Coordinates of C-alpha atoms in Angstrom, one line a residue:
X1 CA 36.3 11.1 27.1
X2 CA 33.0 9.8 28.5
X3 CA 31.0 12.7 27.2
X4 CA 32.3 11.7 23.7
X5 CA 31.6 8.2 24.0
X6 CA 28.2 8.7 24.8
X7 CA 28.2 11.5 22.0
X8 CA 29.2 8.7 20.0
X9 CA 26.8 6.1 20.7
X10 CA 23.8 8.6 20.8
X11 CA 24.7 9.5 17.0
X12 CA 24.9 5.8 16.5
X13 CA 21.4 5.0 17.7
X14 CA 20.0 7.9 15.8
X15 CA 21.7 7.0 13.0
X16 CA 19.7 3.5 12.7
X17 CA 16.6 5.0 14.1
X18 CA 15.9 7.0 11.2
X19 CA 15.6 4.1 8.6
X20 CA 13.0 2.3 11.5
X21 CA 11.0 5.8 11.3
X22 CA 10.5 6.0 7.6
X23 CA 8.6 4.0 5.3
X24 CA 9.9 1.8 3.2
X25 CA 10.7 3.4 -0.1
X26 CA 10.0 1.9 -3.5
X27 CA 11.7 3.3 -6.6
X28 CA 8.6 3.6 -7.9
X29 CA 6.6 6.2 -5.6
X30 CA 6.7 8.6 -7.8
X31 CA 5.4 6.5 -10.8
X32 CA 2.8 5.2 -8.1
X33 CA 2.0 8.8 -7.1
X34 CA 1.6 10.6 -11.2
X35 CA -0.6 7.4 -11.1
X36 CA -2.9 8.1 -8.4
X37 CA -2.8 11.8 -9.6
X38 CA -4.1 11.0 -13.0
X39 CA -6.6 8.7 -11.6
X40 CA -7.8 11.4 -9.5
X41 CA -8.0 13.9 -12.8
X42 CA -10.1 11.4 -14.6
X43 CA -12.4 10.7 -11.4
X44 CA -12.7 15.0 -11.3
X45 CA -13.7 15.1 -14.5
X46 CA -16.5 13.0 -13.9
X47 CA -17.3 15.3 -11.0
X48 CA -16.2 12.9 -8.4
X49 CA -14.4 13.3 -5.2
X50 CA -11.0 12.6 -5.4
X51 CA -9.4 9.0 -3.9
X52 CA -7.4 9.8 -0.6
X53 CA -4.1 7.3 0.0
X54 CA -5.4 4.1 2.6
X55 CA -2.5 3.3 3.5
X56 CA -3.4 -0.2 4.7
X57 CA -4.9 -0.5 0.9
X58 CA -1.3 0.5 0.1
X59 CA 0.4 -2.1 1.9
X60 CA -2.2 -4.7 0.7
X61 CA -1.4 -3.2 -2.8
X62 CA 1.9 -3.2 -2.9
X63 CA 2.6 -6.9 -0.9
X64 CA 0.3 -7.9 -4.0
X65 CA 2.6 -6.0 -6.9
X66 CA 5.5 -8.0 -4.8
X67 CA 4.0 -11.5 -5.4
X68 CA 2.8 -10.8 -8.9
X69 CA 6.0 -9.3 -10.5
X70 CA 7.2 -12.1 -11.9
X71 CA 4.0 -13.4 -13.5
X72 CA 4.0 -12.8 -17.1
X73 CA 1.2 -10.0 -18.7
X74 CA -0.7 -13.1 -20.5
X75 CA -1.5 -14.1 -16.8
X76 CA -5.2 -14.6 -15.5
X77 CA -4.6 -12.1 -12.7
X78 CA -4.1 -9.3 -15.7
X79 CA -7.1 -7.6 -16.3
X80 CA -8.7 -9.5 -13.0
X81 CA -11.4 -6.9 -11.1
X82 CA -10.2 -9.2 -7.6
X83 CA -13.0 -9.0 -5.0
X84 CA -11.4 -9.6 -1.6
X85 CA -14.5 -11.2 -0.1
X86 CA -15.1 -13.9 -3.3
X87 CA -12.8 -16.8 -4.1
X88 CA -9.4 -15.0 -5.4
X89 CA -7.2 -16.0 -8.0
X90 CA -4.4 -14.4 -5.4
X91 CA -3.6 -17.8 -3.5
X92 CA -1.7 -15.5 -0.8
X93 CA -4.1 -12.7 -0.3
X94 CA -4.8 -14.1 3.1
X95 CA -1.5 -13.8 4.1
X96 CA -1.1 -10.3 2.7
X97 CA -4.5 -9.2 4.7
X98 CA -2.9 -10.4 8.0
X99 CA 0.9 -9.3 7.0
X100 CA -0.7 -5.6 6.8
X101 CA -3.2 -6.6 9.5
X102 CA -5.9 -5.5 7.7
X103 CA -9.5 -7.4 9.2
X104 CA -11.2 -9.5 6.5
X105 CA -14.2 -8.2 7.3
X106 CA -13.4 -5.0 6.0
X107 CA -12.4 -6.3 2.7
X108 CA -15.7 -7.1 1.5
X109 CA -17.1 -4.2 -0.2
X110 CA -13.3 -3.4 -1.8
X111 CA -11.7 -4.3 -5.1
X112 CA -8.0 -5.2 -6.4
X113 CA -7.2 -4.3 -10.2
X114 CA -3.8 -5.9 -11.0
X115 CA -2.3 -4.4 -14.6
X116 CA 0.6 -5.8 -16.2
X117 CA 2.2 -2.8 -18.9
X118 CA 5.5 -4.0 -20.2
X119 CA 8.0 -1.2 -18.6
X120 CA 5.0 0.4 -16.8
X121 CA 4.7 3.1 -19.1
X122 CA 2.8 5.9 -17.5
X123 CA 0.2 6.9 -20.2
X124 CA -0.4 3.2 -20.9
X125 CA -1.2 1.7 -17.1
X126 CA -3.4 4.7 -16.8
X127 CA -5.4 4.0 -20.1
X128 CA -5.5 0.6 -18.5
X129 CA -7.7 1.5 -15.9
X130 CA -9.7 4.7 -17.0
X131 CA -10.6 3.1 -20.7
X132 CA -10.5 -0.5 -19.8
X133 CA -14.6 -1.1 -19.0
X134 CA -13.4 -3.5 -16.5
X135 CA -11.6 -1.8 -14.5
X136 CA -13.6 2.0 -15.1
X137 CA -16.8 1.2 -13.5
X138 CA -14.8 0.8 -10.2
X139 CA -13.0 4.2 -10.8
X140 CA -16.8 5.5 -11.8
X141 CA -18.5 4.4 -8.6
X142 CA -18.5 7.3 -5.9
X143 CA -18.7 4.8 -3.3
X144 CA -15.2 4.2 -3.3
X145 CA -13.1 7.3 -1.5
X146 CA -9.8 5.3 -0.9
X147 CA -7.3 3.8 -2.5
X148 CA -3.5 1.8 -2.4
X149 CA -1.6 2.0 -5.2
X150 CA 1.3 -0.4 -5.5
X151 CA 4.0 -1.5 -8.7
X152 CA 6.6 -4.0 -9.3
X153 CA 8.4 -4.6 -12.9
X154 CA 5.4 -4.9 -15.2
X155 CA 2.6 -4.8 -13.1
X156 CA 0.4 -1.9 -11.4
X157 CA -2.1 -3.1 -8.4
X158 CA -5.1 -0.3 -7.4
X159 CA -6.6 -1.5 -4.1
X160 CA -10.0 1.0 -3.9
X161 CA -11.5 1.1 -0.6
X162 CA -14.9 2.2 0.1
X163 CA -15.5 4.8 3.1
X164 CA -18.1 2.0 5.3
X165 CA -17.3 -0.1 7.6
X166 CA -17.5 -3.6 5.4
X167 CA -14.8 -1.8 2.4
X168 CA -12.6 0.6 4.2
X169 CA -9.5 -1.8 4.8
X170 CA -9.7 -1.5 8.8
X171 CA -6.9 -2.4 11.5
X172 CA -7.3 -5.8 12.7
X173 CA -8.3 -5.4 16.4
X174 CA -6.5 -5.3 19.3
X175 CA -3.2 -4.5 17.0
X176 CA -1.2 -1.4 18.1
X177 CA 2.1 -2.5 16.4
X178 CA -0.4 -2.1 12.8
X179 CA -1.3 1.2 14.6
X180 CA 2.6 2.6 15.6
X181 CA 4.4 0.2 13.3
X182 CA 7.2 -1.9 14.9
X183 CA 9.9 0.3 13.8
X184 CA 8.5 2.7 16.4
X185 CA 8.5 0.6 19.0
X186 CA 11.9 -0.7 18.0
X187 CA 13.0 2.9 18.4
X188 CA 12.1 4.0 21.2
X189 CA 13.3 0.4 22.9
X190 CA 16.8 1.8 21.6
X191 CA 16.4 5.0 22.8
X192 CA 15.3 3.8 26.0
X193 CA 18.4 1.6 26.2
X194 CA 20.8 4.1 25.1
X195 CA 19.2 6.7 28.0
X196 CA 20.0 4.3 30.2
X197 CA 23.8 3.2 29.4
X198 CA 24.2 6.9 29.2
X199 CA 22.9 7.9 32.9

C-alpha cells in the first residue's frame, strides 16, 4: 500500500514537472520558425552567415509581440526600426529587458523591427522585412549573427542581436534563475520534497 502511494505521488510530481521543464509554447512557433528560415534564405543569398536563435532576443521579442498585439497596423510602432539604446516608442521596453533579465548595456548595438500583417500571412511579413528598405539594411548588415523572433495576432517583432559585447542581448549579472530558469529550480525543490516524504 505504501509503495503505491509513493508510486502515486512520484507520478504526480512528474506529472507537473514536465510543463516547469519546457518552454512556453506559442501557437505560432512554427509560423515564427518558416520565418526565421526564410530570413535566413534571403541573408544566404546575399552570402551572409545565417542568424542563430538568441534566445534572450526571443523572450525580449516575443514580451514585445505580447504588448503590441492589440495595437492596430496604422500604429507608429509599424514599420519602426526600434533602437534599444535611443528613446523608444515601446514605453515598457524597460520592463521587458529586466522581465527577460537581459542587461541594458547589451542592448545598444541591437535593433527591434515590429510588423503588423493582417492574419500574419507568411509571404507577406517576410516581404515586410526583406523588401521593406527599412527594415533590409538590418537583415543586410553582417554584423548582426543573432536574432528573436516573436508574433501575436497581427504583428511579427525580429529582435537582431549583434555578436559583441554592447549588441548580443547578455544575462544581467549575478542572475542564475535567467541562467536555469525558475521552473528548474522549482523542480527540483519538488523533487527534493517528494525524495524526502518518500524516505
Amino acid at each position: 500500500m505504501a509503495s503505491l502511494i509513493r508510486l502515486s505521488f512520484f507520478f504526480f510530481v512528474l506529472f507537473h514537472a514536465f510543463p516547469l521543464l519546457s518552454p512556453f509554447v506559442h501557437g505560432s512557433d512554427e509560423d515564427e520558425d518558416n520565418l526565421l528560415q526564410g530570413i535566413n534564405s534571403y541573408r544566404r543569398s546575399l552570402n551572409l552567415p545565417a542568424l542563430v536563435k538568441n534566445d534572450n532576443a526571443g523572450c525580449l521579442a516575443d514580451r514585445i509581440a505580447d504588448d503590441i498585439e492589440d495595437l492596430p497596423c496604422s500604429s507608429p510602432t509599424n514599420g519602426a526600426n526600434i533602437l534599444p539604446s535611443s528613446q523608444s516608442p515601446l514605453a515598457n521596453l524597460p520592463k521587458h529587458l529586466r522581465k527577460c533579465k537581459i542587461d541594458a548595456n547589451s542592448t545598444q548595438d541591437g535593433v527591434i523591427l515590429p510588423v503588423c500583417v493582417p492574419k500574419l500571412v507568411p509571404t507577406l511579413v517576410l516581404t515586410n522585412y526583406t523588401h521593406s528598405p527599412k527594415y533590409a539594411k538590418y537583415l543586410n548588415d553582417s554584423r548582426f549573427s543573432g536574432v528573436g523572433v516573436g508574433s501575436e495576432d497581427n504583428w511579427a517583432v525580429v529582435v537582431l542581436a549583434s555578436s559583441n559585447p554592447s549588441g548580443n542581448f547578455a544575462n544581467a549579472a549575478g542572475s542564475l534563475v535567467s541562467i536555469f530558469g525558475f521552473g528548474h529550480y522549482l523542480v527540483f525543490l519538488l523533487l527534493g520534497v517528494s525524495l524526502i516524504l518518500v524516505s
